[in-house]
Coordinates of C-alpha atoms in Angstrom, one line a residue:
M1 CA 147.6 -39.8 10.2
N2 CA 147.3 -42.4 7.4
R3 CA 147.8 -41.1 3.9
T4 CA 144.8 -41.4 1.6
T5 CA 145.7 -43.7 -1.3
L6 CA 144.7 -43.7 -4.9
A7 CA 142.9 -47.1 -4.3
K8 CA 140.8 -45.5 -1.6
V9 CA 139.8 -42.6 -3.9
A10 CA 139.0 -45.0 -6.7
G11 CA 136.9 -47.3 -4.5
K12 CA 134.8 -44.5 -3.0
A13 CA 134.3 -43.0 -6.4
G14 CA 133.3 -46.3 -7.9
V15 CA 135.9 -46.4 -10.6
S16 CA 139.1 -48.3 -11.4
K17 CA 142.5 -47.1 -10.1
T18 CA 143.4 -46.4 -13.8
T19 CA 140.5 -44.1 -14.3
A20 CA 141.1 -42.3 -11.0
S21 CA 144.8 -41.8 -11.9
L22 CA 144.0 -40.5 -15.3
V23 CA 141.5 -37.9 -13.9
L24 CA 143.7 -36.8 -11.1
N25 CA 146.8 -36.5 -13.3
G26 CA 145.0 -34.4 -16.0
K27 CA 144.9 -37.2 -18.6
A28 CA 141.1 -37.7 -18.8
D29 CA 140.7 -35.8 -22.1
K30 CA 143.1 -38.2 -23.8
V31 CA 141.0 -41.3 -23.1
N32 CA 137.5 -39.7 -23.3
I33 CA 136.4 -40.2 -19.6
A34 CA 132.9 -38.9 -19.0
S35 CA 132.6 -35.5 -17.4
N36 CA 130.4 -36.7 -14.6
T37 CA 132.9 -39.4 -13.8
R38 CA 135.7 -36.8 -13.7
Q39 CA 133.7 -34.6 -11.4
R40 CA 132.9 -37.5 -9.0
V41 CA 136.5 -38.5 -8.8
M42 CA 137.7 -34.9 -8.1
E43 CA 135.0 -34.4 -5.4
V44 CA 136.0 -37.7 -3.7
A45 CA 139.6 -36.8 -3.8
K46 CA 138.9 -33.4 -2.3
S47 CA 136.7 -34.8 0.4
L48 CA 139.5 -37.3 1.3
N49 CA 142.2 -34.6 1.1
Y50 CA 144.0 -36.7 -1.5
H51 CA 147.0 -35.1 -3.2
P52 CA 148.4 -37.2 -6.0
G53 CA 152.2 -37.5 -6.3
K54 CA 153.9 -36.1 -9.4
F55 CA 153.2 -38.6 -12.2
S56 CA 156.6 -38.9 -13.8
P57 CA 157.4 -42.2 -15.4
G58 CA 161.1 -42.8 -15.0
K59 CA 161.9 -44.9 -18.0
L60 CA 159.7 -44.5 -21.0
N61 CA 160.3 -41.3 -22.9
G62 CA 156.6 -40.6 -23.9
Q63 CA 154.4 -38.0 -22.4
S64 CA 151.3 -39.9 -21.4
G65 CA 152.6 -42.5 -19.0
I66 CA 150.1 -44.9 -20.6
I67 CA 150.8 -48.4 -22.1
G68 CA 148.0 -49.7 -24.3
L69 CA 147.1 -53.4 -24.0
F70 CA 145.1 -54.5 -27.0
A71 CA 142.9 -57.6 -27.3
S72 CA 139.6 -58.6 -29.0
S73 CA 138.2 -59.4 -25.5
F74 CA 139.5 -59.5 -22.0
I75 CA 137.0 -62.1 -20.9
K76 CA 138.8 -64.8 -22.8
P77 CA 141.2 -66.8 -20.6
E78 CA 144.1 -66.5 -23.1
T79 CA 144.0 -62.7 -22.7
S80 CA 142.7 -62.1 -19.2
K81 CA 145.5 -64.1 -17.7
W82 CA 148.0 -61.4 -18.7
L83 CA 146.1 -58.4 -17.5
Q84 CA 146.7 -58.4 -13.8
H85 CA 150.4 -59.3 -14.2
L86 CA 151.0 -56.5 -16.7
I87 CA 149.2 -54.0 -14.5
M88 CA 151.4 -54.9 -11.6
A89 CA 154.6 -54.9 -13.6
A90 CA 153.8 -51.5 -15.1
E91 CA 152.8 -50.0 -11.7
K92 CA 156.3 -50.9 -10.4
E93 CA 157.7 -48.5 -12.9
G94 CA 155.0 -45.8 -12.5
Y95 CA 153.0 -46.6 -15.6
I96 CA 149.3 -47.3 -16.3
I97 CA 148.1 -50.2 -18.4
L98 CA 145.0 -49.1 -20.4
P99 CA 143.1 -52.2 -21.8
Q100 CA 141.7 -51.6 -25.3
T101 CA 139.3 -53.9 -27.2
A102 CA 140.0 -53.9 -30.9
T103 CA 139.5 -55.9 -34.1
K104 CA 141.9 -56.8 -36.9
D105 CA 140.5 -53.9 -38.9
N106 CA 140.7 -51.0 -36.4
T107 CA 143.8 -51.8 -34.3
G108 CA 146.0 -49.4 -36.2
S109 CA 143.5 -46.5 -35.9
K110 CA 143.0 -47.2 -32.2
I111 CA 146.8 -47.1 -31.6
N112 CA 146.9 -43.7 -33.1
A113 CA 143.9 -42.4 -31.2
I114 CA 145.6 -42.2 -27.8
P115 CA 149.1 -40.9 -27.1
F116 CA 150.4 -44.2 -25.8
D117 CA 154.0 -44.5 -24.6
A118 CA 153.9 -48.1 -25.8
V119 CA 151.5 -50.7 -27.1
I120 CA 151.2 -54.4 -26.4
L121 CA 149.2 -56.6 -28.8
A122 CA 147.9 -59.7 -27.0
E123 CA 146.4 -61.5 -30.0
K124 CA 147.8 -62.5 -33.4
E125 CA 144.7 -61.4 -35.3
L126 CA 145.3 -57.8 -34.3
T127 CA 148.5 -57.7 -36.4
F128 CA 146.4 -58.0 -39.6
E129 CA 147.0 -54.4 -40.7
I130 CA 150.2 -53.9 -38.8
K131 CA 153.2 -55.0 -40.8
D132 CA 155.8 -52.2 -40.1
P133 CA 156.1 -51.0 -36.5
N134 CA 157.7 -47.8 -37.8
D135 CA 154.2 -46.8 -39.0
F136 CA 153.4 -45.9 -35.4
E137 CA 155.0 -43.5 -33.0
P138 CA 154.8 -45.7 -29.9
P139 CA 156.8 -49.0 -30.0
V140 CA 154.6 -52.0 -30.6
L141 CA 155.3 -55.4 -28.9
C142 CA 153.4 -58.7 -29.5
L143 CA 152.8 -60.8 -26.4
D144 CA 152.5 -64.6 -26.2
F145 CA 152.7 -65.3 -29.9
I146 CA 155.1 -65.0 -32.8
P147 CA 153.8 -62.5 -35.4
S148 CA 153.8 -63.3 -39.1
S149 CA 155.7 -60.2 -40.0
P150 CA 159.4 -60.4 -39.1
E151 CA 159.4 -56.6 -38.5
L152 CA 157.2 -56.9 -35.4
R153 CA 158.9 -57.5 -32.0
Y154 CA 157.5 -60.1 -29.7
I155 CA 157.9 -61.9 -26.4
A156 CA 156.5 -65.5 -26.3
P157 CA 157.2 -68.7 -24.5
S158 CA 159.7 -71.0 -26.2
K159 CA 157.7 -73.7 -28.0
E160 CA 160.9 -75.8 -28.2
K161 CA 161.4 -75.7 -24.5
Q162 CA 157.7 -76.4 -23.8
T163 CA 157.6 -79.3 -26.2
N164 CA 160.6 -80.9 -24.7
E165 CA 159.1 -80.5 -21.2
I166 CA 155.9 -82.2 -22.3
I167 CA 157.8 -85.1 -23.9
T168 CA 159.8 -85.5 -20.7
Q169 CA 156.6 -85.6 -18.6
F170 CA 155.0 -88.2 -20.9
Y171 CA 158.1 -90.4 -20.4
H172 CA 157.8 -89.9 -16.7
H173 CA 154.3 -91.3 -16.9
N174 CA 155.6 -94.1 -19.2
K175 CA 153.7 -92.7 -22.2
K176 CA 156.4 -93.2 -24.9
A177 CA 154.1 -93.4 -28.0
I178 CA 153.4 -89.7 -28.5
G179 CA 151.0 -88.3 -31.1
L180 CA 150.7 -84.6 -32.1
L181 CA 147.4 -82.9 -32.9
C182 CA 147.7 -79.5 -34.7
I183 CA 145.4 -76.9 -36.1
N184 CA 145.5 -76.7 -39.9
E185 CA 147.7 -73.7 -40.3
N186 CA 151.4 -72.9 -40.7
S187 CA 152.2 -70.5 -37.9
E188 CA 155.7 -69.9 -36.5
E189 CA 154.8 -71.5 -33.2
Q190 CA 153.5 -74.6 -35.1
K191 CA 156.8 -74.8 -37.1
Q192 CA 158.8 -74.8 -33.8
L193 CA 156.5 -77.4 -32.3
K194 CA 156.7 -79.8 -35.2
K195 CA 160.5 -79.3 -35.6
T196 CA 161.0 -80.1 -31.9
Y197 CA 158.7 -83.1 -32.0
L198 CA 160.4 -84.5 -35.1
E199 CA 164.0 -83.9 -34.1
N200 CA 163.9 -84.3 -30.3
Y201 CA 161.4 -87.2 -30.2
C202 CA 161.0 -89.0 -33.5
D203 CA 164.6 -88.8 -34.7
R204 CA 166.1 -89.1 -31.3
F205 CA 164.2 -92.3 -30.4
D206 CA 163.8 -93.6 -34.0
I207 CA 160.0 -93.4 -33.8
P208 CA 157.8 -92.8 -36.9
P209 CA 155.9 -89.4 -36.7
N210 CA 152.3 -89.6 -35.6
I211 CA 150.8 -86.2 -36.6
T212 CA 147.4 -85.2 -37.7
S213 CA 145.5 -81.9 -38.0
I214 CA 142.0 -80.4 -37.8
T215 CA 140.6 -77.3 -39.4
A216 CA 138.7 -76.0 -36.4
S217 CA 139.6 -76.3 -32.7
N218 CA 136.0 -76.4 -31.6
D219 CA 134.7 -79.1 -34.0
T220 CA 133.6 -82.1 -31.9
V221 CA 133.5 -84.5 -34.9
E222 CA 137.0 -83.5 -36.1
L223 CA 138.5 -83.8 -32.6
I224 CA 137.1 -87.2 -32.0
K225 CA 138.2 -88.4 -35.4
A226 CA 141.7 -87.0 -35.0
C227 CA 142.2 -88.5 -31.6
D228 CA 140.9 -91.9 -32.9
Q229 CA 143.4 -91.7 -35.8
L230 CA 146.4 -91.0 -33.5
I231 CA 145.4 -93.8 -31.1
E232 CA 144.9 -96.2 -34.0
N233 CA 148.5 -95.4 -35.1
G234 CA 149.7 -96.4 -31.6
A235 CA 149.6 -93.2 -29.5
N236 CA 149.2 -93.5 -25.8
G237 CA 150.0 -89.8 -25.3
I238 CA 148.6 -86.9 -27.4
I239 CA 149.9 -83.3 -27.5
F240 CA 147.3 -80.7 -28.3
E241 CA 148.7 -77.6 -30.1
T242 CA 146.3 -75.0 -28.8
P243 CA 144.4 -74.5 -25.4
Q244 CA 141.2 -74.0 -27.4
M245 CA 141.5 -77.6 -28.6
V246 CA 141.9 -78.9 -25.0
V247 CA 139.0 -76.9 -23.6
K248 CA 136.7 -78.3 -26.3
A249 CA 138.2 -81.8 -25.9
M250 CA 137.5 -81.8 -22.2
S251 CA 133.9 -81.1 -22.9
I252 CA 133.6 -84.3 -25.0
P253 CA 133.1 -87.4 -22.8
K254 CA 134.7 -89.7 -25.3
I255 CA 137.9 -87.8 -25.3
R256 CA 137.8 -86.8 -21.6
N257 CA 137.5 -90.5 -20.7
L258 CA 140.5 -91.6 -22.7
A259 CA 142.5 -91.9 -19.5
Q260 CA 140.4 -95.1 -18.8
R261 CA 142.1 -96.6 -21.8
G262 CA 145.6 -95.5 -20.7
I263 CA 145.7 -92.5 -23.0
M264 CA 147.1 -89.3 -21.6
L265 CA 146.7 -85.8 -23.1
A266 CA 148.9 -82.7 -22.9
A267 CA 148.4 -78.9 -23.3
F268 CA 150.7 -75.9 -23.4
E269 CA 148.4 -73.9 -21.0
R270 CA 146.8 -74.3 -17.7
I271 CA 143.3 -75.3 -18.4
E272 CA 140.6 -74.1 -16.0
G273 CA 138.9 -77.0 -14.3
A274 CA 141.8 -79.4 -15.1
D275 CA 142.5 -79.9 -11.4
F276 CA 139.1 -81.7 -11.2
L277 CA 140.0 -84.3 -13.9
P278 CA 141.0 -87.8 -12.9
E279 CA 144.7 -88.2 -12.3
G280 CA 146.6 -89.2 -15.4
T281 CA 144.2 -87.4 -17.8
L282 CA 146.0 -84.2 -18.7
I283 CA 149.5 -82.7 -18.5
T284 CA 149.5 -78.9 -18.5
L285 CA 152.2 -76.3 -18.7
A286 CA 152.0 -72.5 -18.3
P287 CA 154.5 -69.7 -18.8
N288 CA 155.6 -67.6 -15.8
Y289 CA 153.2 -64.7 -16.3
E290 CA 154.9 -62.5 -13.7
S291 CA 158.4 -62.7 -15.1
M292 CA 157.3 -62.4 -18.7
S293 CA 155.2 -59.4 -17.8
E294 CA 158.2 -57.8 -16.2
E295 CA 160.2 -58.7 -19.3
V296 CA 157.6 -56.9 -21.5
I297 CA 157.8 -53.7 -19.5
D298 CA 161.7 -53.8 -19.5
T299 CA 161.8 -54.5 -23.2
L300 CA 159.5 -51.5 -24.0
T301 CA 161.6 -49.3 -21.7
R302 CA 164.8 -50.4 -23.6
I303 CA 163.2 -49.8 -27.0
N304 CA 162.1 -46.3 -26.0
N305 CA 165.5 -45.4 -24.7
E306 CA 167.0 -46.5 -28.0
I307 CA 164.6 -44.4 -29.9
K308 CA 165.4 -41.4 -27.7
L309 CA 169.1 -41.8 -28.4
K310 CA 168.7 -41.9 -32.2
P311 CA 169.5 -38.7 -34.1
R312 CA 166.5 -37.0 -35.6

């Protein structure tokens, strides 16, 4: 006889696997799951003769088996891209990823509201009121960005490595006059980007810097003006700092059609719909989401083990 799986119970009850697991493992009170939902899950499990295995995470030392994933929205591409990979990486170790929407003002209180074993912050704005990770019981890890506070741990792609890869690809396409378009801020990622551009491109090939910035990544007029400025200064390849810039730029015919003038663009993310652009329009990179997600779970495991070993 085939064993009834959690997925089958969740599907018949019309809930997610996460919700079904929380109910069946007695964790529903901790995440405020509605009583009618709990009853429906329990009835379905009984009708299918489902018997959950013992929920016993083997690595993290918390009591809930829940890892919180915080973002302002999971509809946005820059956060949704991580969700499935993190769920899969956590499930391999017996944990549940619980997505939580939050703002910069309530992230701290939401972290304290549920007994998480660990917390992942997927957006920089959520670190606004989080300066010292010791203020929270679960370990906090920032994903896909470098936080402003040096006290916060993070895992993010190497901007140096990515910038060098884009420069190499530009040269492969014979685009050797490279301009850089940044957002008007001074983030750690931008410092790495500019440093690599200046040292590994400008200084190395004795080429004058061609850098400009804009105040808002979704401003059509600013984007057109900035691109025109870089091209007037000789650029035949333009690096866009943020994926939001590129998404907006690809919606502007004047920028999208720069390939007809021999101008190539580059982005640090895979851009949805980019495959339909004419060849030679856009270079895109993307981190290995699967391996980075596994690194996140492994890192949180290690941090928890270190905490467990510390004398109290």
